[in-house]
Short mmCIF file of C-alpha atoms and ligand atoms in Angstrom, two decimals:
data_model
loop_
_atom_site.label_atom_id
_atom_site.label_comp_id
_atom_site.label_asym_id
_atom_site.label_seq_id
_atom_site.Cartn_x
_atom_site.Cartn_y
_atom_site.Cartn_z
CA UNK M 83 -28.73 12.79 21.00
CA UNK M 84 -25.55 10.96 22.11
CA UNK M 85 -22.52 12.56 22.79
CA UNK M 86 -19.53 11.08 22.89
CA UNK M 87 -15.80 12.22 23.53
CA UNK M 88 -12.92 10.26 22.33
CA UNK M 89 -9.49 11.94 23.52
CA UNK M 90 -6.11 10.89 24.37
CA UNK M 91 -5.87 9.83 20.63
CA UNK M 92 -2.98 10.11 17.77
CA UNK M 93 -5.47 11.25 15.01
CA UNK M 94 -4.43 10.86 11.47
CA UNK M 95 -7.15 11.58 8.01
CA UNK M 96 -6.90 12.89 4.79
CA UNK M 97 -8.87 15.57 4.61
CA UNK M 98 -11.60 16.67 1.93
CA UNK M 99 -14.79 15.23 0.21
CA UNK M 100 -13.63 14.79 -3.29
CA UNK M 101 -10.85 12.17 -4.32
CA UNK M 102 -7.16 13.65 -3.42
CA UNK M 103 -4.61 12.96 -6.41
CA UNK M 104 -0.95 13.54 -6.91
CA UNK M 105 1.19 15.37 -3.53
CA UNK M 106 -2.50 15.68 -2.00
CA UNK M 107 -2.30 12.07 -1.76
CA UNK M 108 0.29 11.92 0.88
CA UNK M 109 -1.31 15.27 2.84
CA UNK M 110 -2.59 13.57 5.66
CA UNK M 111 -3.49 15.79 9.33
CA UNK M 112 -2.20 14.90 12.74
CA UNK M 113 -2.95 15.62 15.81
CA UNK M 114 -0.20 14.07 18.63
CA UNK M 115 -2.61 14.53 21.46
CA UNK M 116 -6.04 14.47 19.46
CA UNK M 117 -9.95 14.60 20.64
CA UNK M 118 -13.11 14.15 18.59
CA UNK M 119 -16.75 15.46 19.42
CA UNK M 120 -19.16 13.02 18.40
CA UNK M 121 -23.13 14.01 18.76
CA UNK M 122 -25.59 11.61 17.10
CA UNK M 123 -23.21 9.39 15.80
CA UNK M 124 -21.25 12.23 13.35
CA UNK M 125 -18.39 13.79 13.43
CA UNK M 126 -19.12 17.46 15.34
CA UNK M 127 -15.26 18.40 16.04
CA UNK M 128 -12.00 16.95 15.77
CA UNK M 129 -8.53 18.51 16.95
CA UNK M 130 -6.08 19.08 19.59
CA UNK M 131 -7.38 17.70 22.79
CA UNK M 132 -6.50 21.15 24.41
CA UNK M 133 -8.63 22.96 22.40
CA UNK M 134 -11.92 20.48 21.76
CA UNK M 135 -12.46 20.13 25.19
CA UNK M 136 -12.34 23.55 26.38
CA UNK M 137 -15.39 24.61 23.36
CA UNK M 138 -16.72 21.62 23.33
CA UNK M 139 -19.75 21.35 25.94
CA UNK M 140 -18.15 17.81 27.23
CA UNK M 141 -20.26 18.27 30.53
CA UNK M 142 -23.20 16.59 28.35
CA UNK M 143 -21.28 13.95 27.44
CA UNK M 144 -22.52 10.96 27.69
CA UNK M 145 -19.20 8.29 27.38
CA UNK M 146 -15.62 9.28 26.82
CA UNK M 147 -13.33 7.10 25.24
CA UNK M 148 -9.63 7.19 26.51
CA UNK M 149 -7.39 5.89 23.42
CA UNK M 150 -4.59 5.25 25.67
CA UNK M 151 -2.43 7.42 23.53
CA UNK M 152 -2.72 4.72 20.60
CA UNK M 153 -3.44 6.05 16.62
CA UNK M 154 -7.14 7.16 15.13
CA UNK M 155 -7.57 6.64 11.78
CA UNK M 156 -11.14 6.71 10.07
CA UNK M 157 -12.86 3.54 9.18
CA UNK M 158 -11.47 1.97 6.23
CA UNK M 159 -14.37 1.64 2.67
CA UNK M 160 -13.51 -1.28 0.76
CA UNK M 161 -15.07 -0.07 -2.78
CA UNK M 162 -14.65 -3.28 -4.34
CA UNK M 163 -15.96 -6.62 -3.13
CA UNK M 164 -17.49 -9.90 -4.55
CA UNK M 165 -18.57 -10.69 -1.00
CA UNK M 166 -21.64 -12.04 -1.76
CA UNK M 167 -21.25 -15.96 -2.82
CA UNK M 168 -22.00 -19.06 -1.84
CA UNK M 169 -19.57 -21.53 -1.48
CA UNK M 170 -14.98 -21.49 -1.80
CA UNK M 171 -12.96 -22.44 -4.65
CA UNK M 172 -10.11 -23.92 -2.66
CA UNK M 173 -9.23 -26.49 -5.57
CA UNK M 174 -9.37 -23.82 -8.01
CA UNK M 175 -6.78 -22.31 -6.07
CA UNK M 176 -4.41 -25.61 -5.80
CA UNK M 177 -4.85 -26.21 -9.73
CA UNK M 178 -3.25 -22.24 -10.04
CA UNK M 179 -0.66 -22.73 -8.12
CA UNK M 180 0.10 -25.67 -10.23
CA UNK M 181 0.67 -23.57 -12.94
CA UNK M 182 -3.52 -23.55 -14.89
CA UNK M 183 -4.18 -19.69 -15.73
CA UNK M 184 -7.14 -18.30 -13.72
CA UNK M 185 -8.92 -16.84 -16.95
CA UNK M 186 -8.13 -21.08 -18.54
CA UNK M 187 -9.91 -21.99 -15.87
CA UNK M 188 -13.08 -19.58 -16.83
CA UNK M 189 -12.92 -20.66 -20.08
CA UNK M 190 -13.40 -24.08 -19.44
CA UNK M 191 -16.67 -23.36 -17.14
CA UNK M 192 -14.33 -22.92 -13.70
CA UNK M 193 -14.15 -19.70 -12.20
CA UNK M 194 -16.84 -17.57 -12.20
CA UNK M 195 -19.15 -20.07 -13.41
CA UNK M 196 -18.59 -22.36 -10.77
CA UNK M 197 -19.80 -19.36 -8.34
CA UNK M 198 -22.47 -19.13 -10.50
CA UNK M 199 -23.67 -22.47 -10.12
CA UNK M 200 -23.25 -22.83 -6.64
CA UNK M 201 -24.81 -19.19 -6.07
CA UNK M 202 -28.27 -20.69 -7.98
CA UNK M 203 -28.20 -23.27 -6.04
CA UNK M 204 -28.02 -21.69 -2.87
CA UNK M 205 -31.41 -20.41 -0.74
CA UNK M 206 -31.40 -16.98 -0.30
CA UNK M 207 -30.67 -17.24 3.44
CA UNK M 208 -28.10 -19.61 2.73
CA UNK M 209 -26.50 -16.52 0.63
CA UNK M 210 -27.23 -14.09 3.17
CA UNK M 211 -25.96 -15.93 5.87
CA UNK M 212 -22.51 -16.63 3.91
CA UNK M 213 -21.89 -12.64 2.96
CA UNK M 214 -23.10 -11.23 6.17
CA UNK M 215 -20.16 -13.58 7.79
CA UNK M 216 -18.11 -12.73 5.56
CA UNK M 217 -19.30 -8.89 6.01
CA UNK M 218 -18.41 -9.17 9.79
CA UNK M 219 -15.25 -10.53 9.38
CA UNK M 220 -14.20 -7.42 7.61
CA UNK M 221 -15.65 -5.25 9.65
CA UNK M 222 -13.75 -6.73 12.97
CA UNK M 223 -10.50 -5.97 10.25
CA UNK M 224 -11.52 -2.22 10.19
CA UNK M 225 -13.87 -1.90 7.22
CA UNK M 226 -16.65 -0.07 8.03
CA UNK M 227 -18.29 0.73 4.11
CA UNK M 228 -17.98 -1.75 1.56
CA UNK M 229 -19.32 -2.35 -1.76
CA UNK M 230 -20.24 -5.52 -2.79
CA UNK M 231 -21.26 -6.49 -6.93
CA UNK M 232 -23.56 -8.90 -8.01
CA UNK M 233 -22.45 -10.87 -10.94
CA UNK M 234 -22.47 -14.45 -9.98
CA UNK M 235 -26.10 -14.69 -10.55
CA UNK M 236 -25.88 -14.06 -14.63
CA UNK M 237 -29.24 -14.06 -15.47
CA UNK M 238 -31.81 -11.66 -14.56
CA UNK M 239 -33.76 -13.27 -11.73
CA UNK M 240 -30.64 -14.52 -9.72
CA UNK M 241 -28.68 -10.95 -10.41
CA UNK M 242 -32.06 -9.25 -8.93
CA UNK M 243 -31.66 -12.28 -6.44
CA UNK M 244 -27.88 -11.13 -5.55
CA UNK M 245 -28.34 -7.39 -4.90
CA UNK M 246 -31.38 -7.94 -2.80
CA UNK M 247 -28.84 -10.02 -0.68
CA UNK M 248 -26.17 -7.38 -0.84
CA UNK M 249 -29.09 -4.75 0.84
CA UNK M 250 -29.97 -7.40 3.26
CA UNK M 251 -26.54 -7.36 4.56
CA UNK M 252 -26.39 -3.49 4.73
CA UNK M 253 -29.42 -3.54 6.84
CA UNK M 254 -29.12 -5.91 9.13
CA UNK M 255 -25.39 -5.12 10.16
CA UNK M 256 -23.57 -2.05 11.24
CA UNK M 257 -22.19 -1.86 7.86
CA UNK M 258 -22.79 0.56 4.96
CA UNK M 259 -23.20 -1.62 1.89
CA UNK M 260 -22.83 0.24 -1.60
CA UNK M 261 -24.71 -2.14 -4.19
CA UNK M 262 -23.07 -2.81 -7.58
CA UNK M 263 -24.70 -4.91 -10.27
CA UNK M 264 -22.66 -6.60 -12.50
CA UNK M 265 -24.06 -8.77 -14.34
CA UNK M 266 -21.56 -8.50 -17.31
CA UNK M 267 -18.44 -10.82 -15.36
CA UNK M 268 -18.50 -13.56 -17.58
CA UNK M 269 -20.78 -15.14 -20.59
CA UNK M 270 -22.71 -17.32 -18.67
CA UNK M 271 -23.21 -21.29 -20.17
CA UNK M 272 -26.11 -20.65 -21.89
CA UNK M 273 -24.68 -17.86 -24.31
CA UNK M 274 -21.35 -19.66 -24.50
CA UNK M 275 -19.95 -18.44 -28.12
CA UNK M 276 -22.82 -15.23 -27.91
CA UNK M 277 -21.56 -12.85 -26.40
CA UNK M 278 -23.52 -9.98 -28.22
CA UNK M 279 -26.82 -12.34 -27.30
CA UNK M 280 -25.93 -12.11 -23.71
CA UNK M 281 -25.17 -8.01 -23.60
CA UNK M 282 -28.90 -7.61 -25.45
CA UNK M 283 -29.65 -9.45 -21.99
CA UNK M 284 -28.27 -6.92 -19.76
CA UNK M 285 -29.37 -4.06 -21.84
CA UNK M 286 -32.46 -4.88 -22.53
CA UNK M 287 -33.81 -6.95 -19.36
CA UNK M 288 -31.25 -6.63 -16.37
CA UNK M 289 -30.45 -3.47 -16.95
CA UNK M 290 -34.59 -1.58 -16.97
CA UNK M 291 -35.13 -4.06 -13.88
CA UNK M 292 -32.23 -3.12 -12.03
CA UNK M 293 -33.69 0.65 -12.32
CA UNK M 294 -36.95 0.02 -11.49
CA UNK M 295 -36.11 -2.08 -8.41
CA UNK M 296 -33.70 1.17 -7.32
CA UNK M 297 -31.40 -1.93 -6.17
CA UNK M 298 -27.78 -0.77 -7.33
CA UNK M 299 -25.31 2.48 -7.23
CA UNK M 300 -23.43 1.38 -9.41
CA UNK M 301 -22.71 -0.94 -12.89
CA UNK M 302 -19.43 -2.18 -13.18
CA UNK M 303 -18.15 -4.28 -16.52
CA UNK M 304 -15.56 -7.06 -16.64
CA UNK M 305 -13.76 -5.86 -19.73
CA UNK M 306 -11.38 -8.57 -20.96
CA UNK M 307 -9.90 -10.58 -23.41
CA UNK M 308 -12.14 -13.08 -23.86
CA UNK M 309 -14.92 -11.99 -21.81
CA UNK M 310 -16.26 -8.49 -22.33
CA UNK M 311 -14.92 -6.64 -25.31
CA UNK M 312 -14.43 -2.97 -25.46
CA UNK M 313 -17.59 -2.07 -27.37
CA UNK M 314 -19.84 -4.52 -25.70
CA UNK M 315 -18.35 -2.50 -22.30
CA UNK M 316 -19.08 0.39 -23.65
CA UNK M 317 -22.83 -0.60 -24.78
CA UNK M 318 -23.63 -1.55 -21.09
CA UNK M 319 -21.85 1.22 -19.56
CA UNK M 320 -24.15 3.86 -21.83
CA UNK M 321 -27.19 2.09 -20.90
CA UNK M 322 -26.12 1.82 -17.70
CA UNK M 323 -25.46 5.56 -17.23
CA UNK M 324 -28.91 6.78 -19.05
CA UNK M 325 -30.11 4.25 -16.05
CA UNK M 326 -28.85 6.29 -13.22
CA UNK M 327 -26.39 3.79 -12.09
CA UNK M 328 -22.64 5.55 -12.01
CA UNK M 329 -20.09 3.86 -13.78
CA UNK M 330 -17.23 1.36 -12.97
CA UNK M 331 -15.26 -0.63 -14.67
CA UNK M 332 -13.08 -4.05 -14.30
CA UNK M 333 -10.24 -2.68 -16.65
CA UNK M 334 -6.39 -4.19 -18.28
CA UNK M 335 -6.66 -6.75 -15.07
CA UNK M 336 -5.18 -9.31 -17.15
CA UNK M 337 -4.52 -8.13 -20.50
CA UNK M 338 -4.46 -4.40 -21.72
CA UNK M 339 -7.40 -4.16 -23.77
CA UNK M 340 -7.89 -0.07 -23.77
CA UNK M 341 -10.51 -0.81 -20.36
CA UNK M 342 -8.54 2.36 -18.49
CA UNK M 343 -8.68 4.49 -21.46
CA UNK M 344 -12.20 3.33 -21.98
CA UNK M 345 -13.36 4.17 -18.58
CA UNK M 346 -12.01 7.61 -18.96
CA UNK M 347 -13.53 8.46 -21.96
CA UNK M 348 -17.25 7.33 -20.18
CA UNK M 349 -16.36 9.22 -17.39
CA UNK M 350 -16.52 6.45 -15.14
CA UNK M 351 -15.82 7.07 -11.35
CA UNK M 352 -13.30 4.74 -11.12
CA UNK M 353 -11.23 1.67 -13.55
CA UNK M 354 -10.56 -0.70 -11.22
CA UNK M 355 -7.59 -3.61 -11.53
CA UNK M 356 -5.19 -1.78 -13.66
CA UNK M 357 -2.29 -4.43 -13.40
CA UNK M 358 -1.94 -4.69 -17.35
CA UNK M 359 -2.65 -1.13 -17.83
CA UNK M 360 -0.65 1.17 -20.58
CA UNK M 361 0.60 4.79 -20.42
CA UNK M 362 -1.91 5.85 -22.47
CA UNK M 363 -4.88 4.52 -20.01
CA UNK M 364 -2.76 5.80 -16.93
CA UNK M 365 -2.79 9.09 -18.83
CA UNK M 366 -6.30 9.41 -19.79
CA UNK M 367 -7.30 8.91 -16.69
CA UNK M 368 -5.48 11.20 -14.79
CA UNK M 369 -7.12 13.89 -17.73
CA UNK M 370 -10.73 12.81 -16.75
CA UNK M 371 -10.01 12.69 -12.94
CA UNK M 372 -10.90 8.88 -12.70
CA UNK M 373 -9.89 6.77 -9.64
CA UNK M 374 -7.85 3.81 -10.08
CA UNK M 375 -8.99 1.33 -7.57
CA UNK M 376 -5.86 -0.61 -7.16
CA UNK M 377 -6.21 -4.54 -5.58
CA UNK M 378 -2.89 -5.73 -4.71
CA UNK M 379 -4.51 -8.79 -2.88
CA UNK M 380 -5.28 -9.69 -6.61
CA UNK M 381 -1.60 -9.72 -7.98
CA UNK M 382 -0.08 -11.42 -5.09
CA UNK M 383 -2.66 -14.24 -5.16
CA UNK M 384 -2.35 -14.36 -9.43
CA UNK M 385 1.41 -14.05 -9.06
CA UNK M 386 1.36 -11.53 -11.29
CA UNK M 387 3.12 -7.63 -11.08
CA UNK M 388 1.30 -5.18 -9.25
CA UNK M 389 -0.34 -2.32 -10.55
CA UNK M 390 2.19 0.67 -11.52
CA UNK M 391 0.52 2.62 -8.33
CA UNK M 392 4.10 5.18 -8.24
CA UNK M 393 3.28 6.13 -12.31
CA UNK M 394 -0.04 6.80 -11.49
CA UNK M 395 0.26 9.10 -8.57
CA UNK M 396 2.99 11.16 -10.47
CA UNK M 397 0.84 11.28 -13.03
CA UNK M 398 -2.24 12.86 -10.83
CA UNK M 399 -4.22 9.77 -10.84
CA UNK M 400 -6.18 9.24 -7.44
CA UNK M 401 -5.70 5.76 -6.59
CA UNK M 402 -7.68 3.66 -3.98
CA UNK M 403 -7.28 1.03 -2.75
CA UNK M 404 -9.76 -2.42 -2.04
CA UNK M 405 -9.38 -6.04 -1.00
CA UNK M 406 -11.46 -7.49 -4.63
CA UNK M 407 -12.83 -9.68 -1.86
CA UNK M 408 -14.11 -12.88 -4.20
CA UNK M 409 -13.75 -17.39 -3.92
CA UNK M 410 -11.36 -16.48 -6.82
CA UNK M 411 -8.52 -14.15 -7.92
CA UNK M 412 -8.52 -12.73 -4.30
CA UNK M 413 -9.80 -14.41 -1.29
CA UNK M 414 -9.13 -12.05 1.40
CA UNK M 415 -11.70 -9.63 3.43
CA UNK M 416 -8.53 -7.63 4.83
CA UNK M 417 -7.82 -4.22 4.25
CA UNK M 418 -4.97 -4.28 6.88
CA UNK M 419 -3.46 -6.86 4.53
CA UNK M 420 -4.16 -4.86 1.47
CA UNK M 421 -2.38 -1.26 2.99
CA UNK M 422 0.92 -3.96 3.90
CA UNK M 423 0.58 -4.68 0.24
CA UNK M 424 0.11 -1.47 -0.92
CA UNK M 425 2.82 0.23 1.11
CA UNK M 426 5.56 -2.66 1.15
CA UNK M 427 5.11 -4.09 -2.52
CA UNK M 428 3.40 -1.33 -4.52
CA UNK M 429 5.71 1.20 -2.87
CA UNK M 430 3.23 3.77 -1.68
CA UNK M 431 3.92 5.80 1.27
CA UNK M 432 2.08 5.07 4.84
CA UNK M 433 -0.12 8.51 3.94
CA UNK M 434 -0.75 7.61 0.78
CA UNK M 435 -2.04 4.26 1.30
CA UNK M 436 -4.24 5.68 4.36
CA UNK M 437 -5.95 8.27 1.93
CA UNK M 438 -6.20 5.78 -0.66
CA UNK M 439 -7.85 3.07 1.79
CA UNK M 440 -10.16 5.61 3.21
CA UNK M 441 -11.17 8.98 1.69
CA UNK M 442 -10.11 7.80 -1.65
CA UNK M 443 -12.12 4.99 -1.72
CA UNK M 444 -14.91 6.49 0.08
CA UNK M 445 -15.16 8.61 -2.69
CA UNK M 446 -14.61 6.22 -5.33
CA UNK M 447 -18.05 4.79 -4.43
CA UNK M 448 -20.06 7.94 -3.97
CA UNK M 449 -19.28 8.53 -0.14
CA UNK M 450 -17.03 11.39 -0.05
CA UNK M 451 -19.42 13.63 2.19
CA UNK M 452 -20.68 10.66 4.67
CA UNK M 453 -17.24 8.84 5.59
CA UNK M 454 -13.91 8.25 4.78
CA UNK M 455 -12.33 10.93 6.55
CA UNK M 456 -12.22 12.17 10.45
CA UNK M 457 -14.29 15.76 9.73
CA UNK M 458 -16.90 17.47 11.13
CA UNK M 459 -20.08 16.31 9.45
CA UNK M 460 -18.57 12.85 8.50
CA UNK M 461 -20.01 9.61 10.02
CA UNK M 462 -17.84 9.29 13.33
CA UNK M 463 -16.08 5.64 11.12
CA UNK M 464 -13.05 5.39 13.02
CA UNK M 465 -10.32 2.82 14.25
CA UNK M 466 -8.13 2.45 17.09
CA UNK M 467 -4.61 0.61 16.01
CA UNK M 468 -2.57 -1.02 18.35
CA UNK M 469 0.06 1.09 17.54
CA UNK M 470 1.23 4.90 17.42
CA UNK M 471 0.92 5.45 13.51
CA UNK M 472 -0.66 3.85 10.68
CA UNK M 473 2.80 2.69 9.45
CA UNK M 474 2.19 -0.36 12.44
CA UNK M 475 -0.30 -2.07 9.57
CA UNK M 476 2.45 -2.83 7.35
CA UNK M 477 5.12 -3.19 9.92
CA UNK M 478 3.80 -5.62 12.36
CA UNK M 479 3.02 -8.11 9.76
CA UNK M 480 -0.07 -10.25 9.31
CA UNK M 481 -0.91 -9.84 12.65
CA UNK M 482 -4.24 -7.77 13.49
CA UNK M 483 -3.57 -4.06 14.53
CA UNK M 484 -6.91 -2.81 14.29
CA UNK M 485 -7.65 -3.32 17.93
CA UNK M 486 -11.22 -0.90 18.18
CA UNK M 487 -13.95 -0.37 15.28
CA UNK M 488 -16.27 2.08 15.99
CA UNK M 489 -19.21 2.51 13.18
CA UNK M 490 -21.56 6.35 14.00
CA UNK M 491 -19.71 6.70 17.15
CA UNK M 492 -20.86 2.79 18.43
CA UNK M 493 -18.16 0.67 19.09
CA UNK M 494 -18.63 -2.63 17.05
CA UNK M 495 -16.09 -4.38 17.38
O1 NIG O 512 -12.04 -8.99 -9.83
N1 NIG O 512 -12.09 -10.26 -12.70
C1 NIG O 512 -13.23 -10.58 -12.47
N2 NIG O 512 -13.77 -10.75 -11.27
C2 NIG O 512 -13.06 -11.01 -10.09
C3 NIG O 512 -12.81 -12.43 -9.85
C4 NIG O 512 -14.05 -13.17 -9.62
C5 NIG O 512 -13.87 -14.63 -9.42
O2 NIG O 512 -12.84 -15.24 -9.79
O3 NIG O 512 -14.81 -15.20 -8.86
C6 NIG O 512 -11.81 -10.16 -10.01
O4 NIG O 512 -10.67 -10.61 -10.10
FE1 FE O 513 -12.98 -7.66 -9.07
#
């Protein structure tokens, strides 16, 4: 097995395997002068330099990485994506900036459903091809895991059609790819006005397919005013659950409709969005331990007000933090952009945002003991910043810090 010893590093991680809420947020462990053990692409020990390379065995070594005195942090897991489509929506983009509502332009067969189309129309390699670039580009920003839902396919054969793309792109790339299906993001044409005709789809066809084909983690549920009600949510999510898949999902993004509160009550592992969400959500989740995946990329490119990220760590939810990666509300593969968000406009701290873009996240899509975090055992997922500590990703502005991405020890980018 390979061993490799990275020294002369400013190490920063959140430690643990389960999702950190409340002051653990903001615990995060440095090491000034920090080394790392890597055998077989894991994680075998991590601490001052001093120390790990007087018991380590570094004589077997078989490269050593000099940081140069420059930061460590672990890889970052981006756990939620709509990577996988097949074509922009740049004049969707001009007509909201002119003032049309993003969920107007759904209604009138935009949106979504113009990913749909193009995503039926496109070959499977011409989907592949798109995500995986897509895939790479985050990855050269410092992602290392990321999940990625179907749910521009909306019926059975093209949903089946997405996730066997998503997989593609986790095995041909250094990437780990967490599948999501979700075929429940909008009423596609044909059911237009039947709703309840469209969920007897997913339940009854999608759904039984999606577990026989072992093809997705996780089901995830746009749950919103004029898209997927409450109980329809909740039908799919029970079905979903008694299918193996865990639960997530898209909750209060635009209007509070009870999708936090909901989540919580289904024990989902995470309500993701949150920008409309209520005190009463915020505080059922924090009861039922359920991870908010925040997406500030979302609000600043909807103009709308971020997520209340401060009332939900005081509260003791863990919150996480993803890019919502899709042609629409949120066309950006960046989590370096996302943690400047997070930290200058949400009004985290630099810790909390790192465990929230790493171990929180990691966890948030069933990853908590393979990544996420710099710990023996872990995936050896780490970064090198051009900088001295992770503050330098919201400070030097737009402009790429993440200057090293190493995925099991290799260095990829
Ligand atoms: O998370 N809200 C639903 N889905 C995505 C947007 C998808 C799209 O516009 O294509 C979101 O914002
Ligand atoms: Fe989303």
């Amino acid at each position: 097995m390979t061993v490799k010893i990275v020294r002369n590093a400013r190490i920063y991680t959140s430690e643990g395997n389960s999702a950190a809420a409340g002051n653990d947020q903001g615990e995060i462990r440095f090491f000034p002068k920090g080394a790392m053990v890597i055998r077989g692409g894991k994680i075998e020990a991590v601490g001052p330099e001093e120390e790990i390379l007087v018991s380590a065995n570094t004589a077997d070594a078989d490269e050593e990485i000099d940081c140069g005195g420059r930061c460590v942090i672990p890889g970052f897991v981006d756990p939620h994506t709509h990577m996988c489509f097949a074509r922009r929506r740049e004049e969707e983009f001009s007509l909201r900036l002119a003032g049309t509502p993003y969920l107007e332009i759904l209604q009138k067969g935009g949106g979504i459903l113009s990913s749909v189309r193009s995503v039926r129309e496109a070959s499977d390699d011409e989907l592949f091809e798109h995500t995986l670039s897509l895939a790479l580009s985050a990855l050269s920003l410092g992602s290392t895991t990321i999940e990625m839902k179907s749910g521009y396919g909306l019926d059975t054969e093209s949903e089946l059609r997405m996730l066997s793309v998503i997989r593609r792109v986790g095995r041909e790339s250094p990437l780990d790819v967490v599948p999501t299906f979700m075929g429940a993001h909008a009423v596609p044409e044909l059911y237009r006005g039947n709703g309840d005709g469209f969920v007897d789809l997913i339940v009854e066809e999608m759904l039984p397919a999606v577990e026989r084909q072992g093809i997705a983690r996780f089901c995830d549920v746009f749950c919103e005013e004029g898209v997927f009600s409450v109980p329809q949510t909740e039908r799919i999510l029970v079905e979903a659950s008694s299918r193996g898949l865990g639960l997530k999902v898209h909750a209060d993004e635009v209007h509070d409709t009870g999708g936090a509160a909901l989540a919580a009550r289904m024990c989902a592992v995470s309500a993701e969005h949150l920008l409309a969400a209520s005190d009463e959500g915020i505080n059922a989740m924090a009861k039922s331990g359920t991870t908010a995946i925040l997406l500030p990329a979302t609000a600043y490119s909807l103009r709308k007000p971020y997520a209340r990220a401060r009332a939900m760590i005081e509260q003791g939810v863990p919150v996480a933090l993803a890019t919502d990666c899709n042609p629409g509300s949120s066309f950006t593969e960046s989590m370096p952009f996302v943690f400047g968000l997070a930290v200058m406009a949400m009004g985290l701290t630099v810790d909390e945002a790192l465990t929230a873009a790493t171990r929180n996240s990691a966890c948030a899509v069933g990853m908590g003991t393979v990544c996420g975090t710099l710990e023996p055992g872990k995936q050896a997922d780490f970064l090198v910043l051009d900088g001295e500590t992770p503050a330098i990703l919201a400070y030097h502005a737009g402009v790429p810090a993440v200057e090293e991405v190493f995925k099991k020890g290799e260095r990829v980018w």
